[in-house]
Amino acid sequence: MYETRYENPRNRGTLPRGPSHLHHVLTALKVGREDHFRQALRVSPQTFDKLVARLEKDPVFFNDSNQPQLPVELQVAVALYRFGHDGNAASMQSVANWAGLGKGTVHLYTRRVMTAVLRPSFMQEAVRMPTAAEKEKAKRWVHTHSCKAWRNGWCFVDGTLVPLDERPTWYGPSYFDRKCNYSLNIQARRIPPAVHSSNSFSGR
């Protein structure tokens, strides 16, 4: 039996796809259940719309083919869902099942979104230090809404852990966190909401 098993055809047929949960998230949940939308994509509907509006003009989402790409909204949603999960839930097959797409399409959409996000023009707009005027406005907000002695504290700092799929090859033990995972520790700075830039992608 084992001598001839490699001679058997390996084609198991096409994998049947179930209904796409992606469209349900972008239609029903986005309008009626913001909490479930945020649970799926890790951003609010307002932030999602701002991000799509900023990315949809990037050249990576245009081609000369007779077969047009799917809307940028769908591609960004697939990438965000993948970024917002880890372990088995972030596998190509799991994301493909959720979106009703092929694994190769999930990989392609993720690459396109990351190509657009890593453009220098986008990075300079989305990730930048506040101007002197914005700092001063933030200090006034802190002086009014918090302890007056903290006036010079013009930004908020918070941290989060981003789990890694596996232990890094270089300096692996350094990535082991208090939750017994290998992860990256990211700290984000944010100025008070009253002085938030109109270019910010933070939905309120």
Coordinates of N, CA, C and O in Angstrom, one line a residue, residues 60-72 74-75 105 108-109 112:
V60 N -0.8 51.7 -6.6 CA -0.8 50.2 -6.5 C -2.2 49.6 -6.7 O -2.4 48.4 -7.0
F61 N -3.3 50.5 -6.5 CA -4.6 50.0 -6.7 C -5.2 50.2 -8.1 O -6.4 50.0 -8.3
F62 N -4.3 50.5 -9.0 CA -4.7 50.7 -10.4 C -3.8 49.8 -11.3 O -2.7 49.6 -11.0
N63 N -4.4 49.3 -12.4 CA -3.6 48.5 -13.3 C -4.2 48.7 -14.7 O -5.3 49.3 -14.9
D64 N -3.5 48.2 -15.7 CA -3.9 48.3 -17.1 C -4.7 47.1 -17.6 O -4.9 47.0 -18.8
S65 N -5.0 46.2 -16.7 CA -5.7 45.0 -17.1 C -7.1 45.3 -17.4 O -7.8 46.2 -16.9
N66 N -7.7 44.4 -18.2 CA -9.1 44.5 -18.5 C -10.0 44.0 -17.3 O -11.2 44.2 -17.3
Q67 N -9.3 43.3 -16.4 CA -10.0 42.9 -15.2 C -9.7 43.8 -14.1 O -8.7 43.8 -13.5
P68 N -10.7 44.7 -13.7 CA -10.4 45.7 -12.7 C -10.3 45.1 -11.3 O -10.8 44.0 -11.0
Q69 N -9.5 45.7 -10.4 CA -9.4 45.3 -9.1 C -10.7 45.4 -8.3 O -11.6 46.3 -8.7
L70 N -10.9 44.7 -7.2 CA -12.0 44.9 -6.4 C -11.8 46.2 -5.6 O -10.7 46.7 -5.5
P71 N -12.9 46.8 -5.1 CA -12.8 48.1 -4.4 C -11.7 48.1 -3.4 O -11.5 47.1 -2.7
V72 N -11.1 49.2 -3.2 CA -10.0 49.4 -2.2 C -10.6 49.1 -0.8 O -9.9 48.6 0.1
L74 N -12.6 46.8 0.2 CA -12.5 45.4 0.5 C -11.1 45.0 0.7 O -10.8 44.2 1.6
Q75 N -10.1 45.5 0.0 CA -8.7 45.1 0.1 C -8.2 45.6 1.5 O -7.4 44.9 2.2
T105 N -5.1 35.6 -3.1 CA -5.7 36.9 -3.1 C -5.5 37.6 -1.8 O -5.3 38.8 -1.8
L108 N -2.1 38.9 -1.8 CA -2.0 40.1 -2.8 C -2.5 41.3 -2.2 O -1.9 42.4 -2.3
Y109 N -3.7 41.2 -1.6 CA -4.3 42.4 -1.0 C -3.5 43.0 0.1 O -3.4 44.2 0.3
R112 N -0.6 44.9 -1.3 CA -1.0 46.2 -1.9 C -1.2 47.2 -0.8 O -0.7 48.4 -0.9

